[in-house]
Coordinates of C-alpha atoms in Angstrom, one line a residue:
X266 CA 172.2 -222.0 -10.5
X267 CA 170.3 -225.4 -10.7
X268 CA 167.6 -226.2 -13.1
X269 CA 165.8 -229.3 -13.7
X270 CA 164.2 -231.1 -16.6
X271 CA 161.5 -233.7 -16.1
X272 CA 160.0 -236.1 -18.8
X273 CA 156.9 -238.2 -18.2
X274 CA 155.0 -240.5 -20.4
X275 CA 151.2 -240.2 -20.8
X276 CA 148.6 -238.2 -22.7
X277 CA 148.8 -234.4 -22.8
X278 CA 145.1 -234.1 -22.2
X279 CA 145.6 -235.0 -18.7
X280 CA 148.9 -233.6 -17.2
X281 CA 147.9 -234.2 -13.5
X282 CA 151.7 -234.1 -12.3
X283 CA 151.9 -230.4 -13.4
X284 CA 150.3 -227.8 -10.9
X285 CA 147.9 -225.2 -11.7
X286 CA 149.5 -222.0 -13.0
X287 CA 153.0 -223.2 -12.8
X288 CA 154.3 -222.8 -16.2
X289 CA 156.0 -219.8 -17.8
X290 CA 156.3 -220.9 -21.5
X291 CA 155.0 -223.5 -23.7
X292 CA 157.1 -224.5 -26.8
X293 CA 155.6 -227.4 -28.7
X294 CA 154.7 -229.0 -32.0
X295 CA 151.7 -231.2 -31.9
X296 CA 150.9 -234.1 -34.3
X297 CA 149.7 -232.4 -37.5
X298 CA 146.0 -233.3 -38.1
X299 CA 145.5 -234.9 -41.8
X300 CA 149.2 -235.6 -42.2
X301 CA 149.2 -239.4 -42.7
X302 CA 152.3 -240.0 -40.7
X303 CA 150.2 -239.1 -37.5
X304 CA 146.9 -240.9 -38.6
X305 CA 147.8 -243.9 -36.4
X306 CA 148.5 -242.0 -33.2
X307 CA 145.2 -240.0 -33.7
X308 CA 143.2 -243.1 -34.4
X309 CA 144.6 -245.0 -31.2
X310 CA 143.1 -242.3 -29.3
X311 CA 139.8 -242.0 -30.8
X312 CA 138.6 -245.0 -32.9
X313 CA 136.2 -242.7 -34.8
X314 CA 139.1 -241.1 -36.5
X315 CA 140.3 -244.3 -38.3
X316 CA 136.6 -245.1 -39.2
X317 CA 136.2 -241.6 -41.0
X318 CA 139.6 -242.0 -42.7
X319 CA 138.6 -245.3 -44.1
X320 CA 135.6 -243.8 -45.7
X321 CA 137.3 -240.8 -47.1
X322 CA 135.6 -238.4 -44.9
X323 CA 138.5 -235.9 -44.5
X324 CA 136.7 -233.1 -42.9
X325 CA 135.1 -235.4 -40.2
X326 CA 138.4 -236.9 -39.5
X327 CA 139.9 -233.3 -39.3
X328 CA 137.3 -232.2 -36.8
X329 CA 137.8 -235.2 -34.5
X330 CA 141.6 -234.8 -34.5
X331 CA 141.4 -231.2 -33.4
X332 CA 138.9 -232.1 -30.7
X333 CA 141.7 -234.3 -29.2
X334 CA 144.2 -231.2 -29.6
X335 CA 141.5 -228.9 -28.0
X336 CA 141.6 -231.0 -24.8
X337 CA 145.5 -230.4 -24.7
X338 CA 145.1 -226.6 -25.1
X339 CA 142.7 -226.5 -22.3
X340 CA 145.0 -228.4 -20.0
X341 CA 147.7 -226.1 -21.3
X342 CA 145.6 -223.2 -20.0
X343 CA 145.3 -224.7 -16.6
X344 CA 149.0 -225.0 -16.2
X345 CA 150.0 -221.7 -17.5
X346 CA 150.5 -218.8 -15.2
X347 CA 149.0 -215.4 -15.9
X348 CA 151.2 -213.6 -18.5
X349 CA 152.6 -217.0 -19.7
X350 CA 153.4 -217.6 -23.5
X351 CA 152.5 -220.5 -25.6
X352 CA 154.3 -221.1 -28.9
X353 CA 152.7 -223.9 -31.2
X354 CA 154.7 -224.8 -34.2
X355 CA 152.1 -226.2 -36.7
X356 CA 151.8 -226.8 -40.4
X357 CA 148.7 -227.1 -42.6
X358 CA 148.1 -230.3 -44.4
X359 CA 147.4 -231.1 -48.0
X360 CA 145.6 -234.4 -48.8
X361 CA 143.5 -236.2 -51.1
X362 CA 140.5 -237.9 -49.8
X363 CA 138.0 -239.9 -52.0
X364 CA 139.5 -238.5 -55.0
X365 CA 139.3 -234.8 -53.6
X366 CA 142.3 -232.7 -52.9
X367 CA 142.3 -230.1 -50.5
X368 CA 143.9 -228.0 -47.8
X369 CA 143.2 -228.7 -44.2
X370 CA 144.0 -225.4 -42.3
X371 CA 145.6 -226.6 -39.0
X372 CA 146.7 -223.3 -38.0
X373 CA 143.6 -221.6 -38.2
X374 CA 141.8 -224.2 -36.3
X375 CA 144.2 -224.0 -33.4
X376 CA 144.2 -220.1 -33.5
X377 CA 140.3 -220.6 -33.0
X378 CA 140.7 -222.9 -30.1
X379 CA 143.1 -220.6 -28.3
X380 CA 141.0 -217.6 -28.7
X381 CA 138.0 -219.4 -27.7
X382 CA 139.6 -219.9 -24.4
X383 CA 140.3 -216.2 -24.0
X384 CA 144.0 -216.1 -25.1
X385 CA 145.5 -213.0 -26.7
X386 CA 147.0 -213.9 -30.0
X387 CA 150.4 -212.2 -30.7
X388 CA 152.3 -211.7 -33.9
X389 CA 153.1 -215.2 -35.4
X390 CA 156.2 -216.3 -37.3
X391 CA 156.3 -218.2 -40.7
X392 CA 159.0 -220.8 -40.8
X393 CA 160.0 -221.1 -44.4
X394 CA 161.4 -224.6 -44.6
X395 CA 163.8 -225.5 -47.1
X396 CA 163.3 -228.6 -49.5
X397 CA 165.4 -230.7 -51.6
X398 CA 162.6 -231.9 -53.7
X399 CA 163.6 -232.1 -57.2
X400 CA 159.9 -231.7 -58.3
X401 CA 157.6 -229.4 -56.6
X402 CA 154.7 -229.5 -58.9
X403 CA 151.4 -230.5 -57.5
X404 CA 148.4 -231.5 -59.5
X405 CA 148.1 -231.0 -63.3
X406 CA 151.6 -230.0 -63.9
X407 CA 152.0 -227.2 -66.3
X408 CA 148.1 -227.2 -67.2
X409 CA 145.8 -224.5 -65.3
X410 CA 142.9 -225.0 -62.9
X411 CA 144.2 -228.5 -61.7
X412 CA 147.6 -227.3 -60.6
X413 CA 148.1 -226.4 -56.7
X414 CA 150.6 -224.4 -54.9
X415 CA 153.2 -226.2 -53.1
X416 CA 153.5 -225.5 -49.3
X417 CA 156.9 -225.0 -48.0
X418 CA 156.3 -223.0 -44.8
X419 CA 154.9 -223.7 -41.2
X420 CA 153.5 -221.5 -38.8
X421 CA 154.7 -220.4 -35.2
X422 CA 151.5 -219.3 -33.5
X423 CA 152.3 -217.3 -30.4
X424 CA 149.6 -216.7 -27.6
X425 CA 149.7 -214.9 -24.2
X426 CA 147.4 -215.8 -21.2
X427 CA 146.0 -212.6 -19.7
X428 CA 147.9 -209.4 -19.6
X429 CA 151.8 -209.0 -20.1
X430 CA 154.0 -210.3 -17.7
X431 CA 155.8 -207.8 -15.4
X432 CA 159.1 -207.9 -13.5
X433 CA 158.8 -205.8 -10.3
X434 CA 161.5 -206.9 -7.7
X435 CA 165.3 -206.2 -8.1
X436 CA 165.9 -209.9 -8.4
X437 CA 163.3 -210.4 -11.1
X438 CA 164.8 -207.5 -13.0
X439 CA 168.4 -208.7 -12.5
X440 CA 167.3 -212.3 -14.0
X441 CA 165.6 -210.7 -17.0
X442 CA 168.6 -208.7 -17.8
X443 CA 171.0 -211.7 -17.7
X444 CA 168.4 -213.3 -20.0
X445 CA 168.9 -210.7 -22.8
X446 CA 169.9 -211.3 -26.4
X447 CA 172.0 -209.5 -28.6
X448 CA 170.9 -206.4 -30.8
X449 CA 171.7 -208.3 -33.9
X450 CA 170.0 -211.5 -32.8
X451 CA 166.8 -209.6 -32.1
X452 CA 166.8 -208.2 -35.6
X453 CA 166.5 -211.8 -36.9
X454 CA 164.5 -213.6 -34.2
X455 CA 161.6 -211.2 -34.2
X456 CA 161.3 -211.1 -37.9
X457 CA 157.8 -212.5 -39.1
X458 CA 159.6 -214.8 -41.5
X459 CA 162.4 -217.3 -40.4
X460 CA 164.5 -218.2 -43.6
X461 CA 167.7 -219.5 -41.7
X462 CA 166.3 -222.2 -39.6
X463 CA 166.6 -225.4 -41.4
X464 CA 164.8 -228.5 -40.9
X465 CA 166.3 -231.4 -39.0
X466 CA 166.8 -235.3 -39.8
X467 CA 165.8 -237.8 -37.1
X468 CA 168.8 -239.4 -36.0
X469 CA 167.0 -242.3 -34.4
X470 CA 167.8 -245.9 -34.6
X471 CA 164.7 -247.8 -35.6
X472 CA 162.5 -247.0 -38.5
X473 CA 159.1 -247.2 -36.6
X474 CA 160.4 -244.8 -34.0
X475 CA 161.6 -242.5 -36.8
X476 CA 158.3 -242.6 -38.5
X477 CA 156.4 -241.5 -35.3
X478 CA 158.9 -238.4 -34.7
X479 CA 159.1 -235.2 -36.4
X480 CA 161.2 -232.9 -34.0
X481 CA 161.8 -229.3 -35.0
X482 CA 165.3 -228.0 -35.0
X483 CA 167.2 -227.2 -32.0
X484 CA 167.6 -223.8 -33.0
X485 CA 163.9 -223.1 -33.5
X486 CA 163.2 -224.3 -30.1
X487 CA 166.3 -222.3 -28.5
X488 CA 165.2 -219.0 -30.1
X489 CA 161.6 -219.3 -28.5
X490 CA 162.9 -220.3 -25.2
X491 CA 165.1 -217.2 -25.4
X492 CA 162.6 -214.9 -26.7
X493 CA 159.7 -215.7 -24.5
X494 CA 161.1 -216.6 -21.1
X495 CA 163.8 -215.7 -18.6
X496 CA 166.3 -217.9 -16.6
X497 CA 164.9 -220.4 -14.2
X498 CA 161.4 -220.1 -15.7
X499 CA 159.5 -223.5 -16.4
X500 CA 159.3 -224.3 -20.0
X501 CA 156.6 -227.1 -20.8
X502 CA 156.4 -229.3 -24.2
X503 CA 153.2 -231.5 -24.0
X504 CA 154.3 -233.1 -27.1
X505 CA 157.9 -233.6 -26.1
X506 CA 158.8 -236.2 -28.9
X507 CA 162.6 -236.7 -28.8
X508 CA 163.3 -234.0 -26.3
X509 CA 164.4 -231.0 -28.5
X510 CA 162.4 -228.2 -26.1
X511 CA 163.8 -229.8 -23.2
X512 CA 167.3 -229.8 -24.6
X513 CA 166.9 -226.1 -25.7
X514 CA 165.6 -225.1 -22.2
X515 CA 168.7 -226.8 -20.5
X516 CA 171.0 -224.9 -22.7
X517 CA 169.2 -221.5 -22.1
X518 CA 169.1 -222.0 -18.3
X519 CA 165.5 -222.8 -17.9
X520 CA 163.5 -225.6 -16.0
X521 CA 161.5 -227.7 -18.3
X522 CA 158.7 -230.4 -18.2
X523 CA 158.0 -232.7 -21.2
X524 CA 154.9 -234.9 -21.6
X525 CA 155.0 -237.7 -24.3
X526 CA 152.5 -240.3 -25.2
X527 CA 154.6 -242.5 -27.1
X528 CA 156.6 -244.7 -24.8
X529 CA 159.3 -245.5 -27.2
X530 CA 160.3 -242.0 -27.6
X531 CA 160.9 -241.5 -23.9
X532 CA 164.3 -243.1 -23.7
X533 CA 165.3 -241.3 -26.9
X534 CA 164.5 -238.0 -25.1
X535 CA 166.2 -239.0 -21.9
X536 CA 169.5 -240.0 -23.9
X537 CA 169.3 -236.7 -25.6
X538 CA 169.4 -234.9 -22.2
X539 CA 172.1 -236.8 -20.9
X540 CA 174.2 -235.8 -23.8
X541 CA 173.1 -232.3 -24.1
X542 CA 175.6 -230.5 -21.4
X543 CA 178.7 -230.7 -23.7
X544 CA 176.7 -229.6 -26.8
X545 CA 175.0 -226.8 -24.9
X546 CA 178.2 -225.2 -23.6
X547 CA 179.7 -225.6 -27.3
X548 CA 176.3 -223.8 -28.7
X549 CA 176.6 -221.0 -26.1
X550 CA 180.2 -220.3 -26.7
X551 CA 179.6 -220.3 -30.5
X552 CA 176.7 -217.8 -29.8
X553 CA 179.3 -215.5 -28.0
X554 CA 181.9 -215.9 -30.8
X555 CA 179.1 -214.9 -33.4
X556 CA 178.6 -211.8 -31.5
X557 CA 182.1 -211.1 -31.0
X558 CA 182.9 -211.4 -34.8
X559 CA 179.7 -209.3 -35.5
X560 CA 180.7 -206.5 -33.1
X561 CA 184.4 -206.6 -34.5
X562 CA 182.8 -206.1 -38.1
X563 CA 180.2 -203.4 -36.9
X564 CA 183.1 -201.5 -35.3
X565 CA 185.4 -201.6 -38.3
X566 CA 182.4 -200.5 -40.4
X567 CA 180.8 -197.7 -38.2
X568 CA 183.2 -197.0 -35.4
X569 CA 183.3 -198.1 -31.7
X570 CA 180.1 -199.3 -30.0
X571 CA 178.9 -197.4 -26.9
X572 CA 178.5 -200.1 -24.4
X573 CA 180.6 -203.2 -23.2
X574 CA 179.5 -206.7 -21.7
X575 CA 180.1 -206.9 -18.0
X576 CA 180.8 -210.7 -18.2
X577 CA 182.7 -210.8 -21.4
X578 CA 184.3 -207.6 -22.0
X579 CA 183.4 -207.3 -25.7
X580 CA 181.3 -204.5 -27.1
X581 CA 177.4 -204.6 -27.3
X582 CA 175.1 -202.2 -29.1
X583 CA 172.8 -201.2 -26.3
X584 CA 172.7 -200.9 -22.4
X585 CA 170.2 -203.7 -22.2
X586 CA 172.8 -206.3 -23.3
X587 CA 175.4 -205.4 -20.8
X588 CA 174.3 -207.9 -18.3
X589 CA 173.7 -210.9 -20.7
X590 CA 175.2 -214.0 -19.1
X591 CA 175.1 -217.5 -20.8
X592 CA 175.6 -220.0 -17.9
X593 CA 177.9 -223.0 -18.6
X594 CA 176.6 -226.4 -17.7
X595 CA 179.1 -227.8 -14.9
X596 CA 177.2 -231.1 -13.9
X597 CA 174.1 -233.2 -14.7
X598 CA 172.6 -236.1 -12.7
X599 CA 169.7 -238.4 -12.9
X600 CA 167.1 -237.6 -10.1
X601 CA 163.8 -239.4 -9.1
X602 CA 160.7 -239.7 -11.2
X603 CA 162.4 -238.9 -14.7
X604 CA 163.9 -235.8 -13.3
X605 CA 167.2 -234.7 -14.7
X606 CA 169.1 -232.1 -12.4
X607 CA 171.4 -229.7 -14.2
X608 CA 174.2 -227.5 -12.5
X609 CA 174.9 -224.4 -14.2

């Protein structure tokens, strides 16, 4: 099996290099409106945003930032196939502007944008992020009225374009069975609150680049890719950043396309892709080992499982898991126009 990963530099509002209705899944995390680390990237695209921020007009700046994101979601609609899924990781913002502290509800604004385009909203996921902050108090400390709740979660919004995807041919059904997940994984992955996915540190060299990147964890992207696509599907990240989604897609045997407006992040993402094969194989082997350990414990506790994996021989809980296959990466090469070619 051969898959590809392609990374391009440019604004996500115009993804001219991606054909209409060619994408099966979007996994992305945009810049968060009204979070200060992203003020500059928004203001560079629309000068009015910087003006409103300097005047302390938070709601006006918030609206303009989301207008930029609206154009991206519209372009995502164009490139998505009918039945395709979009997963958007977003956090709400809290900020004091002109002496007034308030919440800027990014998740509800993005939800409104997708619904306005006719997408179906599917059950979302709350990602509970662990924090090491020694002091979680905001506002007036121990005194009432002026104290505020501390946010320690983000949203993963899930949308579908059109009706549910169908698998009709024998080849499509076989590929879907190979793309299955384990029973015990499903119980965790399809929970509405994720407590076990930790945030990630940015192992980037220079401080300016580090300040403009906020990559979500590999595990988060990998789960979503496995949950909402099958092998050889096309996965798009219009805010590719350091390339986490592309690396997750590569590991899962999917094709991927990334678009990133910040040219300083493109080589970082390319380097990540080049170094992914060994890590991908180690990750998938560890996933198989975790299941084998779980199956042994389950068998010891409750007796033998009914089914066995055709490829690995270990027990599995359901018949749907019998054909699950995690492809090893056997080769990787640079292609033309930012393309990475992967042999699996």
